[in-house]
mmCIF file of C-alpha atoms in Angstrom:
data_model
loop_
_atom_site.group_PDB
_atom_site.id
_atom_site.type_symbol
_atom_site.label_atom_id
_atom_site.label_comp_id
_atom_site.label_asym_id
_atom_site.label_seq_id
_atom_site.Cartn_x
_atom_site.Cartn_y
_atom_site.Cartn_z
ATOM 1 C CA UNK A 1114 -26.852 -93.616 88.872
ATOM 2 C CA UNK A 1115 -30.652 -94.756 89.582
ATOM 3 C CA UNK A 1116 -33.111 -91.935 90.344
ATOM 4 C CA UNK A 1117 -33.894 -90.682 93.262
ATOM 5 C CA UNK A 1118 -37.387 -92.284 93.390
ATOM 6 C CA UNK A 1119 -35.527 -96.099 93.114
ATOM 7 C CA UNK A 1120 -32.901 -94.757 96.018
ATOM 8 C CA UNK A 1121 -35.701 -93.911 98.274
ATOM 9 C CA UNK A 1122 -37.409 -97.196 97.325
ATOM 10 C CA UNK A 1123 -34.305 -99.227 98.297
ATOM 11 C CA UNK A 1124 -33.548 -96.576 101.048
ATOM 12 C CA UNK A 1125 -36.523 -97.817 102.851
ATOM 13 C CA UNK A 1126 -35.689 -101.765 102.726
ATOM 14 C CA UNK A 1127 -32.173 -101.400 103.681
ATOM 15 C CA UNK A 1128 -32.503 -98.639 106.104
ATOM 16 C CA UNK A 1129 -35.469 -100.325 107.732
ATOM 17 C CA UNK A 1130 -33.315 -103.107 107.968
ATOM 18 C CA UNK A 1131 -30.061 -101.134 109.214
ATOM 19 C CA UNK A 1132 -32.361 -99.541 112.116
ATOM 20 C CA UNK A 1133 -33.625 -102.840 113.403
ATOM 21 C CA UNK A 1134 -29.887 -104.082 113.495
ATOM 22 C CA UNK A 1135 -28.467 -101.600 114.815
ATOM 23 C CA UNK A 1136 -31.226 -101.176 117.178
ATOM 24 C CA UNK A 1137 -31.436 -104.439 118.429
ATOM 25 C CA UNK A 1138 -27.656 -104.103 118.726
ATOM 26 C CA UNK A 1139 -27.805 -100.531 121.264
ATOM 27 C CA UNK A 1140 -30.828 -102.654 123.038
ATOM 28 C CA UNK A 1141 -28.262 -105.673 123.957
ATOM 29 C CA UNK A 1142 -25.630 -103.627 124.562
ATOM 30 C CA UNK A 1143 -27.945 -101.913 126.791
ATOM 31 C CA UNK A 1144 -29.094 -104.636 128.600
ATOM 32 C CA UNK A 1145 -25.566 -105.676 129.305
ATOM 33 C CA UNK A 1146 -25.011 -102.386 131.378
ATOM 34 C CA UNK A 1147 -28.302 -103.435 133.103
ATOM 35 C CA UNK A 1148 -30.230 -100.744 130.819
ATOM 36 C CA UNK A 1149 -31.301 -101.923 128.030
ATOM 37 C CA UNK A 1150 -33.455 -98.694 126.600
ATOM 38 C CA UNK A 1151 -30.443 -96.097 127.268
ATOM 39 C CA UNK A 1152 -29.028 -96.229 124.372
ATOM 40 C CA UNK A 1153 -31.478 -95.870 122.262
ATOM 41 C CA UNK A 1154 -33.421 -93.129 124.774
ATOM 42 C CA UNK A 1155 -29.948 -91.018 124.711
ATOM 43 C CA UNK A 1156 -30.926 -90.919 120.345
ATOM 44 C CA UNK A 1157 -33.288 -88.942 121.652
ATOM 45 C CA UNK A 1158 -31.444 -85.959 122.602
ATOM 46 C CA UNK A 1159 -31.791 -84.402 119.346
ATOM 47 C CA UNK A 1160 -35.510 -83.273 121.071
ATOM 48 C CA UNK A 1161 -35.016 -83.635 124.433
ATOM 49 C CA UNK A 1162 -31.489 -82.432 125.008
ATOM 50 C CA UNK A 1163 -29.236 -83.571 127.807
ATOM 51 C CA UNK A 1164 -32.081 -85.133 129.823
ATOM 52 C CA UNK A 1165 -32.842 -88.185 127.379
ATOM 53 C CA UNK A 1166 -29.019 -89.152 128.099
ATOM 54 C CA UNK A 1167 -29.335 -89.894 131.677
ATOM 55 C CA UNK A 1168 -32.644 -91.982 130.925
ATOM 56 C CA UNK A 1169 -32.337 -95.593 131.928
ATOM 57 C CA UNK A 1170 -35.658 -96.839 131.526
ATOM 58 C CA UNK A 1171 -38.095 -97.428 128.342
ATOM 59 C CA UNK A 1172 -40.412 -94.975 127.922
ATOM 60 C CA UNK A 1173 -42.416 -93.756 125.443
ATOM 61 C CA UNK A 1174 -41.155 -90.359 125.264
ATOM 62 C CA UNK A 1175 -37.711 -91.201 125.034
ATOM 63 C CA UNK A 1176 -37.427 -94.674 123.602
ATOM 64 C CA UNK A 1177 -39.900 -94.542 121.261
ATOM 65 C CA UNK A 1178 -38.284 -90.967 120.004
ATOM 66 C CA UNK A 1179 -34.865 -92.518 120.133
ATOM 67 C CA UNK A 1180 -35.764 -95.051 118.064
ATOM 68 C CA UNK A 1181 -37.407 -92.723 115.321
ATOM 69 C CA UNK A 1182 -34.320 -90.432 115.340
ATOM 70 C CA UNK A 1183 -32.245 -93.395 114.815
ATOM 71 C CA UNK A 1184 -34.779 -94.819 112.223
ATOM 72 C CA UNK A 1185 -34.866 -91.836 109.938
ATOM 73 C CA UNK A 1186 -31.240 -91.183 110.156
ATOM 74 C CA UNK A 1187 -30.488 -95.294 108.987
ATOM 75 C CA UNK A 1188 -33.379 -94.461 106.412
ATOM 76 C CA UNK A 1189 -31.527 -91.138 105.575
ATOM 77 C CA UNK A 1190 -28.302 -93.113 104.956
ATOM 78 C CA UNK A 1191 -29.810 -95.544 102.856
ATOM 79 C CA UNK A 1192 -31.010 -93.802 100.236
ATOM 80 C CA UNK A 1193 -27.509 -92.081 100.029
ATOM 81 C CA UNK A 1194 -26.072 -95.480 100.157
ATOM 82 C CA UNK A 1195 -28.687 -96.763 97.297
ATOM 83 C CA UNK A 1196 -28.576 -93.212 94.733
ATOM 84 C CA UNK A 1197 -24.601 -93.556 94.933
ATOM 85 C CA UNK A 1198 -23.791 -97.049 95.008
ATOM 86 C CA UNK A 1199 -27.353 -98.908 93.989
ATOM 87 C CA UNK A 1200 -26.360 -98.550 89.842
ATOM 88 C CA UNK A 1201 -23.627 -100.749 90.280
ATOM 89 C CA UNK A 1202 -23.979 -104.126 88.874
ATOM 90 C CA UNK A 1203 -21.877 -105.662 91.703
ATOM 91 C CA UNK A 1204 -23.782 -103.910 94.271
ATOM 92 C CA UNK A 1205 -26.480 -106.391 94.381
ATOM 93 C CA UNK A 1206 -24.280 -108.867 95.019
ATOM 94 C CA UNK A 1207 -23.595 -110.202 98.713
ATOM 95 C CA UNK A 1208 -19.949 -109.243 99.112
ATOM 96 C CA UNK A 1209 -19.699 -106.262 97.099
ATOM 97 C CA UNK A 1210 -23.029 -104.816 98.724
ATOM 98 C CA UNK A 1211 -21.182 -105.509 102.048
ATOM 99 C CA UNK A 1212 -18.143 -103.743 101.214
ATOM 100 C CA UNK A 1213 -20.146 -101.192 99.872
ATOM 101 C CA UNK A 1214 -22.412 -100.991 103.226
ATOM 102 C CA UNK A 1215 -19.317 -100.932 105.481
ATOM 103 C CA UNK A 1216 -18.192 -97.743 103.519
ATOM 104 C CA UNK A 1217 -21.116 -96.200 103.932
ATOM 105 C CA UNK A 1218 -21.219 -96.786 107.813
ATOM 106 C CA UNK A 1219 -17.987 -95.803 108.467
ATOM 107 C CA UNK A 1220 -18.182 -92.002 106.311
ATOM 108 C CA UNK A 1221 -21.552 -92.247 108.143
ATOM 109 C CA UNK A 1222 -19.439 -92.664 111.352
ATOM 110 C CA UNK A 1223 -16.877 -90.139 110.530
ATOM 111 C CA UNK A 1224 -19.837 -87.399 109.363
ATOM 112 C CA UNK A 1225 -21.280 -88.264 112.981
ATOM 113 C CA UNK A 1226 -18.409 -87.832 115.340
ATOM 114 C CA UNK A 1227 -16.160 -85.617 113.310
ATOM 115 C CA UNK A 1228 -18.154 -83.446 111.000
ATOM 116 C CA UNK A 1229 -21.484 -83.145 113.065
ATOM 117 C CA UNK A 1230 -22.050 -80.515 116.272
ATOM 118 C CA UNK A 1231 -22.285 -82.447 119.528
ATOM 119 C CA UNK A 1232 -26.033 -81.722 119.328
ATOM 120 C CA UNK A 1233 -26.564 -84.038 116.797
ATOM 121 C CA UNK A 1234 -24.424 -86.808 117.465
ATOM 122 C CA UNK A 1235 -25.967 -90.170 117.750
ATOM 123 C CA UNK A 1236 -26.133 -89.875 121.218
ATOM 124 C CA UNK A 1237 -25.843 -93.137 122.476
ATOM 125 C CA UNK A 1238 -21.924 -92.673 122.772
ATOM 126 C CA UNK A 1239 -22.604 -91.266 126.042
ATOM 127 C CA UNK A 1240 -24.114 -94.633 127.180
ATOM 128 C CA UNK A 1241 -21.498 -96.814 125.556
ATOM 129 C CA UNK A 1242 -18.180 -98.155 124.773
ATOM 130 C CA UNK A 1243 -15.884 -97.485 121.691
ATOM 131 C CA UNK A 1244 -16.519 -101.787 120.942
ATOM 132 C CA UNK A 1245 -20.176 -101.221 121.580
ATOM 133 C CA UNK A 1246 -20.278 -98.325 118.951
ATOM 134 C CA UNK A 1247 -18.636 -100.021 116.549
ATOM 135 C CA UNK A 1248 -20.787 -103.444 116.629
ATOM 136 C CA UNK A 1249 -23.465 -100.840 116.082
ATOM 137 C CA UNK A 1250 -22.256 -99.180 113.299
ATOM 138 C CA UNK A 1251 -21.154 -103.371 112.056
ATOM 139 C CA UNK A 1252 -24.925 -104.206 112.077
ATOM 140 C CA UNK A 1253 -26.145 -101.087 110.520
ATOM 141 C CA UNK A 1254 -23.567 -102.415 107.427
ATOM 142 C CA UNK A 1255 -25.021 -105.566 107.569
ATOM 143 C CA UNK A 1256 -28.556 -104.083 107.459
ATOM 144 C CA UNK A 1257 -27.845 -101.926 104.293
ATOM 145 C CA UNK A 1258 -26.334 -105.018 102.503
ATOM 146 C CA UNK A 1259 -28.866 -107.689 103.167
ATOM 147 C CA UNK A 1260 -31.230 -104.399 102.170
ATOM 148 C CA UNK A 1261 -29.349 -104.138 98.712
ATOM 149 C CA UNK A 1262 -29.078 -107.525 97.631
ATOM 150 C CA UNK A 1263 -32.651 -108.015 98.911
ATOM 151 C CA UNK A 1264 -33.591 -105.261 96.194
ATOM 152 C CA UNK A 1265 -31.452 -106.980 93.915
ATOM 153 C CA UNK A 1266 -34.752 -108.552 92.111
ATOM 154 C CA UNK A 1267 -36.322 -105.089 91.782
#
């Protein structure tokens, strides 16, 4: 297992890289309902409670804090993603480091709708689709595996 220290190190590449994914993914999505900040302003529930769901447009106070929510929690991920699967020899590699990235998005997915209070959900369920949701959680994999074989020189 690598130390904490090298998870967060890694944590930060891929999750960086997961967030802007995914985000770019709840923007499109978005923009296809006509609203492209919604999604990522109804991530922002967590401090603003039910009003950040029924925001449509970008804002600082509720797109901006969407997008950090969603940016720590990718981040968050990561490094769990990195200090159990980063020691692997094959995790470095492109297809193992995706399989290994689409476990990790879909026990994040289950922890999220099954295991977490509605509070903290993502939030952006409320704005869209069960296909939607899943493209998101699709790009967040591919964000932690280009992460992880990105790291792979480290």
């Amino acid at each position: 297992m690598i130390t904490w220290k090298q998870a967060f190190r890694e944590g930060l590449v891929s999750g960086s890289l997961a967030s802007l994914l995914s985000a770019a993914w709840l923007v499109l999505a978005g923009d296809r309902l006509d609203r492209p900040a919604a999604p990522l302003n109804a991530v922002s529930h967590w401090m603003f409670g039910r009003r950040a769901l029924q925001q449509d447009g970008p804002s600082f106070q509720y797109t901006a804090t969407g997008y950090l929510v969603h940016h720590a929690c990718s981040v968050f991920w990561a490094v769990l993603h990195a200090r159990v699967w980063g020691a692997r020899p094959a995790a470095k590699q492109p297809l193992p480091a995706l399989a290994g990235a689409v476990a990790t998005a879909a026990v994040a997915s289950l922890v999220d709708y099954q295991l977490t209070p509605k509070r903290l959900t993502p939030g952006f369920e409320h704005r869209l689709g069960r296909p939607q949701i899943l493209n998101v959680y699709a790009c967040f994999a591919l964000g932690l595996a280009i992460g992880s074989v990105l790291m792979r020189k480290r």
